[in-house]
Structure formats: C-alpha cells, structure tokens
C-alpha cells in the first residue's frame, strides 16, 4: 500500500476565489477574502440555497480569475456537508461542465485537490475546478439542533464556517503547484462527543502526516507551514502531541485554518470548522502568500469528522480522516 | 471542455464481489450473486449498520477474489446513498487502506470506476477498490417515509436495491479492461416527483450517452450492450426516445440494471434503483459475461437523481447525472 502520489507535471493552481459570510469576513484574514457577504442568506430564502449560491459564486469567479471560460473546464470536483451534498449539486447544475461529487466531511477540499491534480497531471483533463462550501446555519440545524432552540454550546465546540472556496487546477500556467498528495485512512479514536470534532479528527491527521513524512522521507523543517483544516485549538494540541510522540516536532510550522479564520473572541470556542474552512483560508490568505512567494512549500491537510446524525444516534463513535497535499510556490 | 477520457494502459478489473438481500438474491440474476443474504438485517441492529456490513463484505471478498491482500490495495473509492455516506465510512474504518468518499447518488459506482481507472492508469496507484451500496429500508426511511407507515407506492416508483458490489482495478492482471470514461453533467429536466426517479435521470443519461458517441465518434452498434444503472422501465423508455430524436437507436443494445435485477412481479413497479443496483448487477452478472467473453464491449452508465429530502421540501426539482465507462473483455 502506498498512500503518497507524486505529480510529475506539477499541476498548477492558476486561479482561486473565496466567498465568506459576515463573521468570517471580519476575522483575521478578512483582507484576503474576495467576496464578503453582508448577509449570510445571500439573497436566498433558505440557508441551504445560500450555501449553494456561495459555492456557485466561488466556482464562477475562480474560473474568471484563472483567465478561463466555462468551456475550458473539464470537470467540477465538489463537495459540502449537506445531506447528499446538495450545495454542490445545485451549484454544478448552473454550469455546462462535467461533475464529480466527493465527500470526506471537512477533509473534502484536499480530497478534491488530490483527485483533480491526478486528473490534470495524468493528462485526462486540462482544467478542473475543485471547490467546497459550508454554512453555519445549514450545518447546525442538520447535525445538531434547530437554531431557534438557542442551545448552549460546550467549550469544546467549533463554529462551522459560512463560506466557499474554489481552485482551478491546470496543466499549464502560472501559480503555485501541487507536488504530491497523501491519501488519508479512516481512523477511529473512539470519540463519541459530537461537539468535540477536533479530538475526533486529530488521530486521522496524525496518521496521514506521519505516513507522509515516512513515505517521502521528509521532515517538518522542509515545510514553511503545516496547515491543518479545522482541528481547532484542542485538536491541534492533540495532533502536535501525537506526532511529537513519534519523533516529529511540528510546533514551529503548524497552523490551523480553524484557528486562523476568526478573530479571537469568545463564541467560536475552538475556532472554525466545516468543509468551507480550509477552502476559504487556502483560496484567499494561503494562496496569496504562496503566489507572492512568502511561503515556498506548504502542506495543506484538511481534516474531516465522518459522522452523520444517524450514526451518532445509533451509538457509533466518530472516525476522522485527513488528506494532505503539498503545494509549492 | 472534453468529457471523455481514455485509459491507454487499460486498467483491469481483476476481481469483483457482490452481496445482495433476500429479494435481490431470488431475482433473475440470482445465480451470479456471490453472497446471498437470508435476512436484510445481516445480523446487525439497524438497517444502516446492515448496509455498511454488506459493503464491507463486498470489499473484503473482492480483494480476496482478485488474489490480493489488504496491503496491496492503495485506496478504497466508495459511496452510498446514506447521509454523509456513512455506510462507506464505517466499512472503510475496518481496512488499513486510504479512503476517498464519492457521491453522485445512484451514479456513484461509475463515478468511482472513472476515478479509480484514472488513478491506476496514470500510475498513481497499483490497485484500487471501487464499491457502492444501498439498502431498501435505510433509503426508504431516509428519503421518503418511515416503513411502519405502510405508505402506498405510486406506479412510477422504483425499489431501492439492498445490496453492495465491489470491483478491484489493477494496473496488471487478467480480466475485463476499462477503456474510457465519459463524465456526466448535472442536467435538470424539471421533474419534481420524488417517486419518479427514472424520468428525473433520463435526461442526464441521454446527455452523457450522446456526448460519448459524439466525442469518440462511435455509435450504438459498436457495443454489445448499453447498460444504464436504474432508469427503470419508464426512464429507459424516455432515454431511448431522447437519443432516438438525435439519430441514435439503442433499442437493440439497451438494458437497465433496475429492470434486470428483479423477477418481473408487481411490487417494484419500475424495477430496482439505488447506488447498489448497478454495482450488484455489474459485479455479478455483467462481469461474469465479460469474463467469459460473451460480451466483448459494453457501456456501463450508472444514473443518479441528485436530490435530498431537504432540497425536495424546499421546492427544488430533481437534477440527474450519469457517468459512462466502456469495459472490454
């Protein structure tokens, strides 16, 4: 079993776009976000439709920013947290482009980049769009409680990011390049608290990161940043402990998109989460820093908690997964 | 935009496995099904857990049938109809193998084959498993009504297949080969009847099939069979009409997995459906006929209706999608 794949032709991320809700647009990376919403309904009647529209906007603008047209794109590789990934489906309905739906919870964005990079690198497609979204209000009422109940949030909880991000991967052009990817396994640490996603995902993240270092014989010092998706404060600490036990110290390089996206204040507790979290941060702040060569080589590792409300109600624990891609400027 | 990709190294399906419930195991392809269940609970406490166990069994047996071990497999590419594809997640938890979750409703199986074939053909992976499942009782209570209500089924409805199928794609070995694949678009015909999946999917199927014929300059006579996933009787008729209008007559070659899987009797009405439908039929009956060269070249085109109970309740119509793969003996 090999889990790391190399892309010899270094598929290039030639354009990106990000859309974010009002809360995310006033956080610490706000100046990098392309489309900032005043209203998280985005002119739609439901949160689900608003999420789908955010994803549509991110996809459309990323194609424009890449200097391409719809007809140049061979496939949309998209996913989100809604049941049957309807935000993606209904966004894809508006394009005359092939569609591959993917789902690995909040790890979906790097799953999409992995598949997209392979499709382009292997010569099967010329340009693909990889995009994901999430919405606080659609996620909250699907996974937890109706918002109207006003439930108290426990201190280990995270805040689902309202946002969408999209990358256009191309066989040629200027921009950061995807060098390799490590596919994650489903790792179950036995966490059953549906409010504690960080702990549930940390073991999957550690597994992927350790495999990555071993398989390509590298170490944390070879990267400017090791970026996790949405482990949050607690999950990040667990990840750092787990890899430290195996002889890797990532304290210096590690940042978490969930910690980056909000200004530190009280009500997100552990930080952001959601399939839109890593994709908003990558397709705004991180892409910009890679593009102007402030960062030369980063690992982007989105992390997912693979539960549903049914699996939780049926007493299942929450397995985690993480897919890592290495992006060079 | 090109939607058809060719696999030069012709990735080979070296082993398959199928698991089916009692009803499916007594249908017209029953002798080809590997694991026939007496009880659709499969020894588990819930339908969802039973579905996940079916998928696990199909994956495990397909690896054995391929003459491989778990350590030889680079990735599981799986999906199912349950919210957050939990049947796939919890099946994948039992393997020490990378996992890519995919979702295109009942078109998921050929989506997985398309991605899997590209991964193997491009040299990124040596062996991948592509598998999907569905379960009548878990689908019915998730998408429609509690079974206990005993709702009357309208004549245009289909019966979700209780079953799972799994294929092992390898860069070398004996078996039928995947020659090319055509990625589907999301096509919306405006159907809003959640009991009429066949009509909702037919336009997506026609779009993919017509694109396939045009892009590779072929015609129906070049195939022994043109197999759709689960259009059922009505949806199949619509598909045949739609492609006939464009100058292609597929009457002679067309069969539908949903029509094949059950013996003709009253209560399935239009035939079978579900992400397990095409994968059970392909990984039993069709694979066997390809293996012994009764069929030389077929199109397998699984078809998906991209709705969720939320999108239907919010007044959305039901878009369809279909991905086609060409398999040669």
PDB file of N, CA, C and O in Angstrom, chain B residues 3 18 22 24 39 47 49 95 98 105 111-112 142 160 186 210 233 241 285 323:
ATOM      1  N   UNK B   3     -15.130  15.626 -22.184  1.00  0.00           N
ATOM      2  CA  UNK B   3     -15.703  14.848 -21.089  1.00  0.00           C
ATOM      3  C   UNK B   3     -15.321  13.387 -21.145  1.00  0.00           C
ATOM      4  O   UNK B   3     -15.548  12.655 -20.193  1.00  0.00           O
ATOM      5  N   UNK B  18     -20.127  -9.388  -4.994  1.00  0.00           N
ATOM      6  CA  UNK B  18     -21.461  -8.810  -4.819  1.00  0.00           C
ATOM      7  C   UNK B  18     -22.143  -9.439  -3.610  1.00  0.00           C
ATOM      8  O   UNK B  18     -21.943 -10.612  -3.295  1.00  0.00           O
ATOM      9  N   UNK B  22     -32.373 -10.675   0.399  1.00  0.00           N
ATOM     10  CA  UNK B  22     -33.177 -11.847   0.035  1.00  0.00           C
ATOM     11  C   UNK B  22     -33.975 -11.645  -1.261  1.00  0.00           C
ATOM     12  O   UNK B  22     -34.043 -12.543  -2.094  1.00  0.00           O
ATOM     13  N   UNK B  24     -33.343  -9.524  -3.790  1.00  0.00           N
ATOM     14  CA  UNK B  24     -32.457  -9.428  -4.938  1.00  0.00           C
ATOM     15  C   UNK B  24     -31.823 -10.787  -5.258  1.00  0.00           C
ATOM     16  O   UNK B  24     -31.527 -11.093  -6.409  1.00  0.00           O
ATOM     17  N   UNK B  39     -31.451 -12.601   5.377  1.00  0.00           N
ATOM     18  CA  UNK B  39     -32.081 -11.606   6.237  1.00  0.00           C
ATOM     19  C   UNK B  39     -31.433 -10.261   5.934  1.00  0.00           C
ATOM     20  O   UNK B  39     -30.207 -10.142   5.986  1.00  0.00           O
ATOM     21  N   UNK B  47     -30.739  -1.017   9.987  1.00  0.00           N
ATOM     22  CA  UNK B  47     -30.594  -1.157   8.531  1.00  0.00           C
ATOM     23  C   UNK B  47     -29.299  -0.509   8.048  1.00  0.00           C
ATOM     24  O   UNK B  47     -28.642  -1.006   7.137  1.00  0.00           O
ATOM     25  N   UNK B  49     -26.468  -0.096   9.689  1.00  0.00           N
ATOM     26  CA  UNK B  49     -25.305  -0.942  10.010  1.00  0.00           C
ATOM     27  C   UNK B  49     -25.261  -2.163   9.091  1.00  0.00           C
ATOM     28  O   UNK B  49     -24.186  -2.637   8.704  1.00  0.00           O
ATOM     29  N   UNK B  95     -10.621  -1.198   7.319  1.00  0.00           N
ATOM     30  CA  UNK B  95      -9.479  -1.517   6.465  1.00  0.00           C
ATOM     31  C   UNK B  95      -8.330  -0.552   6.725  1.00  0.00           C
ATOM     32  O   UNK B  95      -8.563   0.620   7.008  1.00  0.00           O
ATOM     33  N   UNK B  98      -6.178   3.678   2.348  1.00  0.00           N
ATOM     34  CA  UNK B  98      -6.637   5.049   2.072  1.00  0.00           C
ATOM     35  C   UNK B  98      -8.066   5.059   1.560  1.00  0.00           C
ATOM     36  O   UNK B  98      -8.513   4.099   0.925  1.00  0.00           O
ATOM     37  N   UNK B 105     -25.173  10.060  -6.035  1.00  0.00           N
ATOM     38  CA  UNK B 105     -26.402   9.279  -5.892  1.00  0.00           C
ATOM     39  C   UNK B 105     -26.203   7.910  -6.553  1.00  0.00           C
ATOM     40  O   UNK B 105     -25.159   7.290  -6.360  1.00  0.00           O
ATOM     41  N   UNK B 111     -18.916   6.663 -11.231  1.00  0.00           N
ATOM     42  CA  UNK B 111     -18.034   7.759 -10.824  1.00  0.00           C
ATOM     43  C   UNK B 111     -16.777   7.179 -10.174  1.00  0.00           C
ATOM     44  O   UNK B 111     -15.651   7.578 -10.491  1.00  0.00           O
ATOM     45  N   UNK B 112     -16.974   6.212  -9.280  1.00  0.00           N
ATOM     46  CA  UNK B 112     -15.837   5.583  -8.599  1.00  0.00           C
ATOM     47  C   UNK B 112     -14.935   4.862  -9.600  1.00  0.00           C
ATOM     48  O   UNK B 112     -13.705   4.966  -9.534  1.00  0.00           O
ATOM     49  N   UNK B 142     -34.979   7.234   5.010  1.00  0.00           N
ATOM     50  CA  UNK B 142     -34.247   8.494   4.913  1.00  0.00           C
ATOM     51  C   UNK B 142     -34.864   9.434   3.879  1.00  0.00           C
ATOM     52  O   UNK B 142     -34.995  10.631   4.114  1.00  0.00           O
ATOM     53  N   UNK B 160     -35.555   0.394  -4.081  1.00  0.00           N
ATOM     54  CA  UNK B 160     -34.118   0.526  -3.831  1.00  0.00           C
ATOM     55  C   UNK B 160     -33.504  -0.847  -3.564  1.00  0.00           C
ATOM     56  O   UNK B 160     -33.983  -1.593  -2.705  1.00  0.00           O
ATOM     57  N   UNK B 186     -24.624  17.762 -14.651  1.00  0.00           N
ATOM     58  CA  UNK B 186     -25.881  17.826 -13.903  1.00  0.00           C
ATOM     59  C   UNK B 186     -26.953  18.405 -14.830  1.00  0.00           C
ATOM     60  O   UNK B 186     -26.847  19.551 -15.259  1.00  0.00           O
ATOM     61  N   UNK B 210     -25.055  10.709 -25.539  1.00  0.00           N
ATOM     62  CA  UNK B 210     -24.888  11.437 -26.805  1.00  0.00           C
ATOM     63  C   UNK B 210     -23.502  12.061 -26.891  1.00  0.00           C
ATOM     64  O   UNK B 210     -22.839  12.003 -27.928  1.00  0.00           O
ATOM     65  N   UNK B 233     -38.281   1.011 -16.019  1.00  0.00           N
ATOM     66  CA  UNK B 233     -38.994   0.814 -17.282  1.00  0.00           C
ATOM     67  C   UNK B 233     -39.337   2.146 -17.950  1.00  0.00           C
ATOM     68  O   UNK B 233     -39.044   2.370 -19.122  1.00  0.00           O
ATOM     69  N   UNK B 241     -36.145   7.298 -26.297  1.00  0.00           N
ATOM     70  CA  UNK B 241     -36.774   8.343 -27.119  1.00  0.00           C
ATOM     71  C   UNK B 241     -35.837   9.532 -27.318  1.00  0.00           C
ATOM     72  O   UNK B 241     -35.701  10.056 -28.423  1.00  0.00           O
ATOM     73  N   UNK B 285     -23.451 -10.526 -12.614  1.00  0.00           N
ATOM     74  CA  UNK B 285     -23.881 -10.956 -13.943  1.00  0.00           C
ATOM     75  C   UNK B 285     -23.009 -10.412 -15.082  1.00  0.00           C
ATOM     76  O   UNK B 285     -22.457 -11.164 -15.891  1.00  0.00           O
ATOM     77  N   UNK B 323     -22.613   8.819 -15.406  1.00  0.00           N
ATOM     78  CA  UNK B 323     -21.232   8.664 -15.855  1.00  0.00           C
ATOM     79  C   UNK B 323     -21.124   7.335 -16.597  1.00  0.00           C
ATOM     80  O   UNK B 323     -21.629   6.317 -16.113  1.00  0.00           O
TER      81      UNK B 323
END
